[in-house]
XYZ file of C-alpha atoms in Angstrom:
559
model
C 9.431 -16.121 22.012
C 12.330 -14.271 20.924
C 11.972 -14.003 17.526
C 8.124 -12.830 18.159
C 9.144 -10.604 20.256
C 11.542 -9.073 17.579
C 9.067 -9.475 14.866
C 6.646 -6.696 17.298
C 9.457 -4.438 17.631
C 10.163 -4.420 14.069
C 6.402 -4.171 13.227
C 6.142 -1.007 16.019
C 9.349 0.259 13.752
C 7.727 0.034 10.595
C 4.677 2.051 11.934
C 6.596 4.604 13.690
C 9.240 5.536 11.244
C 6.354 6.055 8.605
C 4.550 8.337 11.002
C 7.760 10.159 11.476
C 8.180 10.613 8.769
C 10.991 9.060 6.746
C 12.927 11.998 5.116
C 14.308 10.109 2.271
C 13.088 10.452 -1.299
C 13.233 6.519 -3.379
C 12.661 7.968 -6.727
C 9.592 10.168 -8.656
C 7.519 7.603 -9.128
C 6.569 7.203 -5.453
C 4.300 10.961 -5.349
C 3.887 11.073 -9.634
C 1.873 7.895 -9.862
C -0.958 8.486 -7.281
C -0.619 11.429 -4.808
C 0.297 13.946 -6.809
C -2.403 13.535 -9.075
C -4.893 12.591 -6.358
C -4.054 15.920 -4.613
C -4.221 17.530 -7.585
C -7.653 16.246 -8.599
C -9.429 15.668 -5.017
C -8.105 18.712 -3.398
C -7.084 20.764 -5.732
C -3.945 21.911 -5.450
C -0.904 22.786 -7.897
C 0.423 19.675 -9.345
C 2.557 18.325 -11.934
C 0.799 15.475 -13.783
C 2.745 12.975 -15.346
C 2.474 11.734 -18.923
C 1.152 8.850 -18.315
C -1.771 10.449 -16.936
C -2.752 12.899 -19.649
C -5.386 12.020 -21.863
C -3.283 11.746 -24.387
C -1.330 8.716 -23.389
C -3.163 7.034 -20.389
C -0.481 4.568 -19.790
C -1.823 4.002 -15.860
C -4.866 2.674 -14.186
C -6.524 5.829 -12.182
C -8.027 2.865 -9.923
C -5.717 2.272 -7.435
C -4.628 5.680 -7.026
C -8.264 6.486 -6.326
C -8.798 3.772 -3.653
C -5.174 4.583 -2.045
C -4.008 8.149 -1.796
C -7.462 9.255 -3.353
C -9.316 7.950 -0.319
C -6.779 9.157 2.167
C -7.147 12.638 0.932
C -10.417 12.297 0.753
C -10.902 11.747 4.255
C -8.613 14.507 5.539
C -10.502 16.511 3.441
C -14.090 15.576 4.444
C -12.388 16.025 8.118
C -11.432 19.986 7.423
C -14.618 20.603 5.750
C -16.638 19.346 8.689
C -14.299 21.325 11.334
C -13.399 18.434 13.156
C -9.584 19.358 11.760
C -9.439 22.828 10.674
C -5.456 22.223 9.173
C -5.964 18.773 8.117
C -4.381 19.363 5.063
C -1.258 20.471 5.356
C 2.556 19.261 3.817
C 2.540 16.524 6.670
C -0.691 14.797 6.295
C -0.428 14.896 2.446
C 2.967 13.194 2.683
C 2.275 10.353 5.401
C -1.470 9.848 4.791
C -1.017 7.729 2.001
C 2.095 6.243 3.232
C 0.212 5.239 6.584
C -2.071 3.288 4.465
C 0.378 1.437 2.455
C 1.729 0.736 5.334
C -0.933 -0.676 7.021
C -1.554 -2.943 3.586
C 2.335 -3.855 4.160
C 0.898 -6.306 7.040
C -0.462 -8.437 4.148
C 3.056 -9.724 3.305
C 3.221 -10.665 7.001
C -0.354 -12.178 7.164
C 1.172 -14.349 3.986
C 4.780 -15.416 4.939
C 2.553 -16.572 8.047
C 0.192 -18.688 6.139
C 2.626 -20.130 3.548
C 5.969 -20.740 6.030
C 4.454 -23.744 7.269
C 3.311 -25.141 3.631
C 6.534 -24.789 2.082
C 8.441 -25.770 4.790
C 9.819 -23.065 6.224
C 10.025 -21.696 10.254
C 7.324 -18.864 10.493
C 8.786 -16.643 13.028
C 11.853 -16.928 11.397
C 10.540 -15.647 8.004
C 8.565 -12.919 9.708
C 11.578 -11.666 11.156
C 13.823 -11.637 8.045
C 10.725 -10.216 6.322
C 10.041 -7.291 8.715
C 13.835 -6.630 9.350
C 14.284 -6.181 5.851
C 15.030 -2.537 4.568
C 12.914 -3.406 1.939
C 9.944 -3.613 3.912
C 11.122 -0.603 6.251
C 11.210 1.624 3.489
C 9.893 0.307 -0.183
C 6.671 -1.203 1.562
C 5.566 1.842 3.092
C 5.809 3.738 0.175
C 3.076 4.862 -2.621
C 4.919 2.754 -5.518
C 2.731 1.001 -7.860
C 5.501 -1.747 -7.343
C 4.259 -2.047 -3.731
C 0.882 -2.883 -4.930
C 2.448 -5.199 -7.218
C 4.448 -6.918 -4.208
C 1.435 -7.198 -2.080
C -0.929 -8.733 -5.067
C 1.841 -10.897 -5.938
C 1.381 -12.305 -1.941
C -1.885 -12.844 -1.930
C -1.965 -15.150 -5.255
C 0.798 -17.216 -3.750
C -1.126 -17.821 -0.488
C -4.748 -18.696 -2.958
C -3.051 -21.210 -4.896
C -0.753 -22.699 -2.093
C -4.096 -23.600 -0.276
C -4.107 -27.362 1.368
C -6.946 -29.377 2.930
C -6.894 -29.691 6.939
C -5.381 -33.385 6.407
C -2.325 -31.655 4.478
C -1.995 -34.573 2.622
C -3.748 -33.133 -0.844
C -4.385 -30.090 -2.432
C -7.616 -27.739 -2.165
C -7.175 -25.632 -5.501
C -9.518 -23.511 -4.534
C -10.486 -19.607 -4.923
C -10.558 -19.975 -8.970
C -12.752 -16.661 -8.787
C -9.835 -14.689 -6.485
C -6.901 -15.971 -8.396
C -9.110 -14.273 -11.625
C -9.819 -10.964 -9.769
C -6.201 -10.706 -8.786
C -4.303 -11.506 -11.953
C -6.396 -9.273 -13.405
C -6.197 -6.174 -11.017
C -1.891 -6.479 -11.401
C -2.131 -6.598 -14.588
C -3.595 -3.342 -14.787
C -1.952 -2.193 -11.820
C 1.587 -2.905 -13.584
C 1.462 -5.175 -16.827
C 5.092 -6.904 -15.597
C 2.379 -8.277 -12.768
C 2.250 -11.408 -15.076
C 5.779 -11.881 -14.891
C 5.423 -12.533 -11.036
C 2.180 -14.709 -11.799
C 3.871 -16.966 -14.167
C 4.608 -19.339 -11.672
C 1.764 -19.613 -8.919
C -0.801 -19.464 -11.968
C 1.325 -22.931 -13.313
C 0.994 -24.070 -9.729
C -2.114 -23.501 -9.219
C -3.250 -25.430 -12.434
C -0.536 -28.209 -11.630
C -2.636 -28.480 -8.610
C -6.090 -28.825 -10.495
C -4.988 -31.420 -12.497
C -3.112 -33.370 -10.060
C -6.094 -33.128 -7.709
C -9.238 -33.225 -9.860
C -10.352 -36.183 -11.979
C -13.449 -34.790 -13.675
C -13.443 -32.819 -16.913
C -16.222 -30.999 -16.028
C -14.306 -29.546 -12.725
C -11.512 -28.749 -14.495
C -13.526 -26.288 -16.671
C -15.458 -25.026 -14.212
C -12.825 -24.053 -12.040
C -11.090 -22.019 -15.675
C -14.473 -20.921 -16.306
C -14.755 -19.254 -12.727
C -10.963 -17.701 -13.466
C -11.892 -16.478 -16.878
C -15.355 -15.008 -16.108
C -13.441 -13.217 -12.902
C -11.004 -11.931 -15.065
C -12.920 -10.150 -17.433
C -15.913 -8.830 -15.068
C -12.601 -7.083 -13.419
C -11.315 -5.951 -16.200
C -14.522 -4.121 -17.601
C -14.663 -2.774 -13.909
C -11.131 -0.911 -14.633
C -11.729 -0.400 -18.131
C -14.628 1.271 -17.891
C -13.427 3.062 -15.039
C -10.168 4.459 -16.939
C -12.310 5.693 -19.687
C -14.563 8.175 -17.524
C -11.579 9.083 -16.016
C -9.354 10.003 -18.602
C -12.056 11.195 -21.381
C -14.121 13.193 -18.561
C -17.289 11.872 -19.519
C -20.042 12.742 -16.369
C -22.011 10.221 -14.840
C -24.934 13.064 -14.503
C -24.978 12.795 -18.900
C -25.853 9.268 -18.747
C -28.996 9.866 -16.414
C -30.220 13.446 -17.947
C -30.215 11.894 -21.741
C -32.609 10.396 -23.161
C -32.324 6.967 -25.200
C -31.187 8.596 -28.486
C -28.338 10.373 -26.952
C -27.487 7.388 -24.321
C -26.896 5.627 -27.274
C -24.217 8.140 -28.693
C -22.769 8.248 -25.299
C -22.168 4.641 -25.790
C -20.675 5.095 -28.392
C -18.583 7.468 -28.461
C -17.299 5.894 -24.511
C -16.500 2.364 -26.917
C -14.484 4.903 -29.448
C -13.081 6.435 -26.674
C -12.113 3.416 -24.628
C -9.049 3.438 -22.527
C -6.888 0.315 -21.582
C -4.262 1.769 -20.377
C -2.441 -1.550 -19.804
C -1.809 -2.253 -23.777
C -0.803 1.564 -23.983
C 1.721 0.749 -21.269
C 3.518 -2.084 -23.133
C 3.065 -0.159 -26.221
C 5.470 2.315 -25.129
C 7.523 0.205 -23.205
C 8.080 -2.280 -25.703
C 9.702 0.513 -27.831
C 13.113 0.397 -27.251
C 14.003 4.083 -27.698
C 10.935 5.198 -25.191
C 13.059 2.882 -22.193
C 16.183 4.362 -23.022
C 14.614 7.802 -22.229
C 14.806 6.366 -18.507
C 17.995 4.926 -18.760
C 19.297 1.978 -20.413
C 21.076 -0.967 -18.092
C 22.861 -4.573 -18.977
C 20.145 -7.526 -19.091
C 22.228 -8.679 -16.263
C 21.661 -5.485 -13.999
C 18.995 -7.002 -11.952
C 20.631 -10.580 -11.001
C 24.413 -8.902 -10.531
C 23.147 -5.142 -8.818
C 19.629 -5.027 -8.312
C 19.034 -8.290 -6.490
C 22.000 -7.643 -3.854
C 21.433 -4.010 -3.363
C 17.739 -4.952 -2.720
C 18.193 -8.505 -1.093
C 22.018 -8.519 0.169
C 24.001 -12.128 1.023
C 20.071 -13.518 1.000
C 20.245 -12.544 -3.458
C 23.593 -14.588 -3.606
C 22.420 -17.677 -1.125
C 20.123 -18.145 -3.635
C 21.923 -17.758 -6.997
C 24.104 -20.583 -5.268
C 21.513 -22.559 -4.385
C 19.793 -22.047 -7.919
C 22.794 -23.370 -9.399
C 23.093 -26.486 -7.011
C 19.239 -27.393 -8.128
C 19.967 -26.814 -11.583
C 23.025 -29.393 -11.508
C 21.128 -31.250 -9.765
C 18.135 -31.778 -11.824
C 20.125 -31.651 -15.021
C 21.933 -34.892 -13.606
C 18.237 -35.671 -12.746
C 16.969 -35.511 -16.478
C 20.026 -37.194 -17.684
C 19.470 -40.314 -15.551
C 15.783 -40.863 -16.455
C 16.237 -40.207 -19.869
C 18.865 -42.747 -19.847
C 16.627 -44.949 -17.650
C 13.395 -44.137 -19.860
C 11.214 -43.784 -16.948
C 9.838 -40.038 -17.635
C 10.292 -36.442 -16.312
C 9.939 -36.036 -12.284
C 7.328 -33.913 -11.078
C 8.933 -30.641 -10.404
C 6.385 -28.197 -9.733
C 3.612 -30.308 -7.459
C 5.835 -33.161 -6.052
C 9.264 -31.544 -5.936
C 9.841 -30.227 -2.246
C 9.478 -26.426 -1.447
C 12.911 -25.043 -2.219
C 13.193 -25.575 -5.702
C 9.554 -24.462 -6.621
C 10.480 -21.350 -4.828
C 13.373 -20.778 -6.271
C 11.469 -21.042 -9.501
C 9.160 -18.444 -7.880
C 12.218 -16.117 -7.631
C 14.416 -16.704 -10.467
C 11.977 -16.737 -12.929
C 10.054 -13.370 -12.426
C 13.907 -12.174 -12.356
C 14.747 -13.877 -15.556
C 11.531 -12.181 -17.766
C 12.556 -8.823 -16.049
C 15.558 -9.101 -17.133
C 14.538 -9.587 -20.658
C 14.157 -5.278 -20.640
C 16.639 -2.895 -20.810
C 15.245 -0.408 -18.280
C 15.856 -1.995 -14.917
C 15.459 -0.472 -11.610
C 15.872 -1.911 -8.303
C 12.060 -1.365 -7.022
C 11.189 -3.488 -9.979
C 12.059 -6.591 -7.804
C 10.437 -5.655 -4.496
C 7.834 -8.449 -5.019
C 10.477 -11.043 -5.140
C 10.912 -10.534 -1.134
C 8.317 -12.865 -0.231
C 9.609 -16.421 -2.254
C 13.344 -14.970 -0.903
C 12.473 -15.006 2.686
C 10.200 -18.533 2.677
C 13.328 -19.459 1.044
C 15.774 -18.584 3.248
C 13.951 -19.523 6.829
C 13.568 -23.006 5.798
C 14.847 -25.489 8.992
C 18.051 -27.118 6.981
C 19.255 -23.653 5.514
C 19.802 -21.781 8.731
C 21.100 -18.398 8.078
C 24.610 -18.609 8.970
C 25.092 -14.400 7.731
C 23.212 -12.927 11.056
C 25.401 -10.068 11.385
C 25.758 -9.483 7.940
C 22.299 -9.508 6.931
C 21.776 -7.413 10.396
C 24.319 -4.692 9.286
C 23.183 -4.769 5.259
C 19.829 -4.124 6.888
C 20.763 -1.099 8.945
C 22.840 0.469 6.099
C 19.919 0.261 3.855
C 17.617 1.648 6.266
C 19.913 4.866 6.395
C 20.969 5.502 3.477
C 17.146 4.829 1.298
C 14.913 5.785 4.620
C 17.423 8.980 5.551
C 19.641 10.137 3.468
C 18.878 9.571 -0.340
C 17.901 12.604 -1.483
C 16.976 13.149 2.320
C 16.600 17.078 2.163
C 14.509 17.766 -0.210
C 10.938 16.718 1.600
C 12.220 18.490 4.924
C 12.688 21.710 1.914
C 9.037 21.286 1.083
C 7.833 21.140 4.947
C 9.802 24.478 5.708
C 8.377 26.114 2.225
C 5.276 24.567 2.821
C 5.289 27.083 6.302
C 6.843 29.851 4.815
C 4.135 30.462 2.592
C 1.310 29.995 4.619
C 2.628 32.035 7.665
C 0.733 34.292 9.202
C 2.980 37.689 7.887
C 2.337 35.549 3.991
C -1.380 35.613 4.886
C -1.555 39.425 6.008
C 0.344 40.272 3.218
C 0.414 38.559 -0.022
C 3.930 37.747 -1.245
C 5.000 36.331 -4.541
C 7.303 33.159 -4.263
C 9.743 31.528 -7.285
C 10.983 28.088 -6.105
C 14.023 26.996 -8.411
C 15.094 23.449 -7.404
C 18.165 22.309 -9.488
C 20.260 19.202 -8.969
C 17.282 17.432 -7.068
C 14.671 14.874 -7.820
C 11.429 16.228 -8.962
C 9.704 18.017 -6.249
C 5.916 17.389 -5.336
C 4.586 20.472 -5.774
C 1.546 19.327 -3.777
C 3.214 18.978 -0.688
C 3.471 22.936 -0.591
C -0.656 22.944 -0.584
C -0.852 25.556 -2.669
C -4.588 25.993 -4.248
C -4.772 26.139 -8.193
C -6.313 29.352 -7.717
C -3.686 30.612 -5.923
C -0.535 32.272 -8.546
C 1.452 33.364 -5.890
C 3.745 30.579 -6.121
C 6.075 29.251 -9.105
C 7.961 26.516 -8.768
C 10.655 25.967 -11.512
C 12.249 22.714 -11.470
C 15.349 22.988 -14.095
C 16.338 18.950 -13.096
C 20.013 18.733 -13.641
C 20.665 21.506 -15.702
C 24.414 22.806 -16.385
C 26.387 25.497 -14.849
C 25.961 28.142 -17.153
C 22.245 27.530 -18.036
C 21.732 27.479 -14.302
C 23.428 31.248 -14.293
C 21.741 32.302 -17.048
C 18.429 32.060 -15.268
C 19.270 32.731 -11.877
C 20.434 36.141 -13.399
C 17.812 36.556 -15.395
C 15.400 36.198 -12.055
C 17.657 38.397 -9.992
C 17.154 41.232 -12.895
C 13.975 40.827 -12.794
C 12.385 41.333 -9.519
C 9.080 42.990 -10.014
C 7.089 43.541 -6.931
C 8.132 44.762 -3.464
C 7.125 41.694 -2.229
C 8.835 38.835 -4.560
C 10.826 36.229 -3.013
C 13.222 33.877 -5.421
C 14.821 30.783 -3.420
C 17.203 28.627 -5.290
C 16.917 25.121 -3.434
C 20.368 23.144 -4.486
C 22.583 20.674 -3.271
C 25.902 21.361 -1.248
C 27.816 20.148 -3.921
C 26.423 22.405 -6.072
C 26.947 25.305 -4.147
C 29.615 26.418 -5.185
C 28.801 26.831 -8.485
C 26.312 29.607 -7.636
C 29.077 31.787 -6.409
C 30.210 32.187 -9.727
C 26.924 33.522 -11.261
C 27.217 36.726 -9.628
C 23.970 37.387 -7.192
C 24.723 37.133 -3.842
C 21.994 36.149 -0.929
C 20.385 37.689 2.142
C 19.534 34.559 3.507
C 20.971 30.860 3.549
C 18.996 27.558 5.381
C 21.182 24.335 4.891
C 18.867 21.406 5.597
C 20.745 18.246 6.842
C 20.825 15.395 5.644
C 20.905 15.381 1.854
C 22.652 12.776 -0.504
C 22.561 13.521 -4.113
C 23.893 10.312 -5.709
C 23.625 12.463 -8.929
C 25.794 14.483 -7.574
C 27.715 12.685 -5.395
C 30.076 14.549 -2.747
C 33.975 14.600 -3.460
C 36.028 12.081 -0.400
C 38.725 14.813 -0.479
C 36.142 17.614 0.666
C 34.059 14.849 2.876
C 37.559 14.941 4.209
C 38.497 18.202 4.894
C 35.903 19.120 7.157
C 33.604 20.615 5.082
C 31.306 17.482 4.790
C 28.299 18.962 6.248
C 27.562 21.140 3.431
C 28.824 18.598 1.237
C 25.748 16.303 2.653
C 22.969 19.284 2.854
C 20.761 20.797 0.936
C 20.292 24.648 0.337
C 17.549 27.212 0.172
C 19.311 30.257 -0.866
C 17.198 33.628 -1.154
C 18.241 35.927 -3.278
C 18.979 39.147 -2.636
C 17.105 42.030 -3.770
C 19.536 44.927 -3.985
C 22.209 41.766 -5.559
C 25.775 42.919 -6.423
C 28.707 40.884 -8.194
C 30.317 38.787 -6.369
């Protein structure tokens, strides 16, 4: 009762904090692979679209963007056009509708570590609890990552092929069609899907054979997987293609069979698959070191703890206590001559999950980008793992306090200021005086993450508004155009606000423009630019954890 109890709580935590909403920014990827370009294409607004989105090089699927964040804005928007919501769309409903629905979807990893506890052993509540008390979960699982798709497909083809008859006592390997539709959809969803699939696809067909003894099941049941497989992907094919070479439904029906033809055509010349273009380019070794280049052994030595904590090294351990074990294993039946044990079908739970974890680890590790996010999928084998009944968690407090540290510092404070920035730009340009009188704004963000320019709700009409995003450009190029701005004001009614870090603050005193007003938004950790301890120290570690908006004055004199 206990540990259900705690599992609500935590559940009621997960839905309230992303309702709140959580003020720290992950990393890009989370609004520049589906909201951003949903908002800009559903309700038009001023957005920054990604490369992999232009036509150009269509590197991801527009699917699940469209059935996420797509239908979420779609609905706030069909709400403000019918006046049932007259502000629906505003900077907080563009931020936490799409987060709300990932985070309802995020209940499918609960749903699974439900089903599949008891089949591979392992205490239910207890899983559920390490699962939903996980920072992971708190804050990577109610995000819009493409990874979190990728996590929750990943779940749902463990629980197909881990399917058992009501006797328990044999396998059901059933759901061929599913497992097709699945593979296939995370494939395009994130081609590294198959890395995760390796092993449940092996299981599953371990399972076939071990459980069927007619030829003619056996290929129907691969049949029913391939013909799955490719009706889904012709669904996303076909819909990347319209998508990305804007070819209009309304053509196809107004033509007649001459020019239908042509369309066809020209669609198959066209035709987009953006999964092949996305291991095209990252297969090149010079396009991943444009995102950073990391150790092969990043995700097993950083990634894995800073993710997964004292749970990551339980299992390295135990990893290399199966692997010593079933070395001696081998040794003895070679020796013996009495054939390889059954590891995958017969073998008990823990080491087929371990295989579950290690080896989607082991093929990620096999590329030189490597991010932490990459292994949020890997949380469901981990914590089916580690709730079994003989490897009771003897790190409560540990795993407890990771936990809560994680929370903060991903949930609050990485990067923490710069949505709260957008909110209280996001008001200062619609405000009533803005409305009554049209003003001209320039946003220049420097030292931050990229900012969502949707989440200000500008129109693309509207040219009011320029945002400038100059990344982490250098002191003196970061002068140079503040100057150049402050030189250059134009209109009675221009506004320029600089939005910076505290630790970057002071370098703007030297650039000679000084500032009529100052609004330090708290708090803000720039792990880019990381504060100093001696100035944490010293008192001044407020600033040193904000973020600025600095407006510059008008009538400007050296410092």
């Amino acid at each position: 009762m206990v540990a259900r109890a705690l599992w609500v709580l935590l559940a009621a935590l997960r839905a309230g904090w992303c309702l709140l909403p959580q003020s720290g920014y992950l990393h890009p990827d989370e609004f520049f692979q589906a909201p951003e370009v949903m908002a800009g294409d559903i309700l038009n607004l001023q957005v920054y679209y990604p490369w992999e989105f232009l036509t150009n090089s269509p590197c991801r699927t527009v699917v699940f963007p469209l059935m996420t964040s797509g239908v979420m804005y779609w609905v706030i928007k069909s709400l403000q056009q019918l006046d049932i919501c007259s502000s629906c769309i505003n900077s907080y409903t563009l931020l936490v509708s799409p987060r709300l629905l990932f985070t309802i979807f995020s209940f499918i990893l609960d749903y699974s570590v439900y089903r599949l506890a008891p089949f591979w052993g392992a205490d239910p509540w207890k899983a559920l609890v390490l699962l939903a008390g996980s920072y992971v979960t708190l804050v990577f699982y109610t995000r819009t990552f493409t990874n979190t798709l990728e996590g929750l497909l990943f779940a749902l083809l463990m629980v197909l092929v881990s399917s058992r008859k009501s006797s328990g006592c044999s396998a059901e390997p059933t759901s061929s069609s599913l497992i097709g539709v699945i593979t296939t959809a995370g494939f395009f969803n994130r081609p590294t899907f198959l890395a995760f699939a390796l092993m449940p696809l092996l299981y599953w067909v371990g399972l076939i054979v071990d459980s069927q003894k007619s030829i003619k099941t056996l290929i129907n049941h691969f049949l029913k997987f391939i013909l799955c497989a490719c009706f889904t992907a012709f669904v996303f094919i076909t819909a990347d293609t319209f998508y990305f070479t804007s070819v209009s439904l309304d053509n196809l029906y107004s033509t007649n069979k001459s020019s239908l033809i042509e369309i066809i055509v020209e669609l198959h010349d066209k035709m987009v698959v953006t999964p092949f273009n996305f291991l095209s380019y990252n297969l090149n070794p010079h396009n991943l070191a444009l995102h950073g280049s990391h150790p092969r052994v990043t995700h097993f030595t950083v990634n894995g703890v800073m993710l997964f904590g004292i749970l990551h090294i339980l299992a390295i351990g135990a990893g290399f206590k199966m692997l010593k074990k079933y070395v001696h294993q081998l040794m003895l039946v070679r020796w013996c001559c009495h054939g390889l044990p059954g590891f995958l079908v017969h073998s008990e739970g823990s080491p087929t999950l371990l295989l579950f974890y290690f080896v989607p680890l082991a093929f990620l590790s096999l590329f030189s980008h490597q991010e932490p996010r990459f292994l949020i999928p890997l949380i469901l084998p981990l914590v089916l793992f580690s709730a079994s009944p003989n490897r009771a968690v003897k790190w409560k407090l540990l795993v407890v306090l990771f936990n809560l540290l994680g929370a903060l510092m991903f949930g609050c404070l990485h990067q923490g200021g710069l949505i709260p920035c957008l909110f209280h730009l996001e008001q200062l340009i619609h405000s009533p005086a803005s409305s009554s009188h049209p003003r001209h704004y320039t946003l220049l963000f420097a030292h931050t993450y990229m900012p969502p320019r949707s989440l200000l709700n500008i129109k693309k009409t509207d040219v009011h508004v320029e945002v400038i995003d100059m990344a982490g450009a250098g002191e003196e190029v970061l002068c140079q155009t503040v100057q150049q701005r402050a030189s250059n004001f134009t209109c009675s009614d221009c506004h320029i606000f600089i939005i910076i870090p505290g630790t970057v603050r002071a370098a703007i005193t030297k650039c000679g423009v000084s500032f009529k007003n100052e609004t330090l938004i708290f708090p803000h950790l720039s792990m880019e630019d990381p504060p100093q301890i001696p100035v944490l120290a010293s008192g001044n570690w407020r600033s040193q954890l904000g973020l600025y908006i600095l407006e510059l004055n008008r009538d400007h004199q050296s410092l």
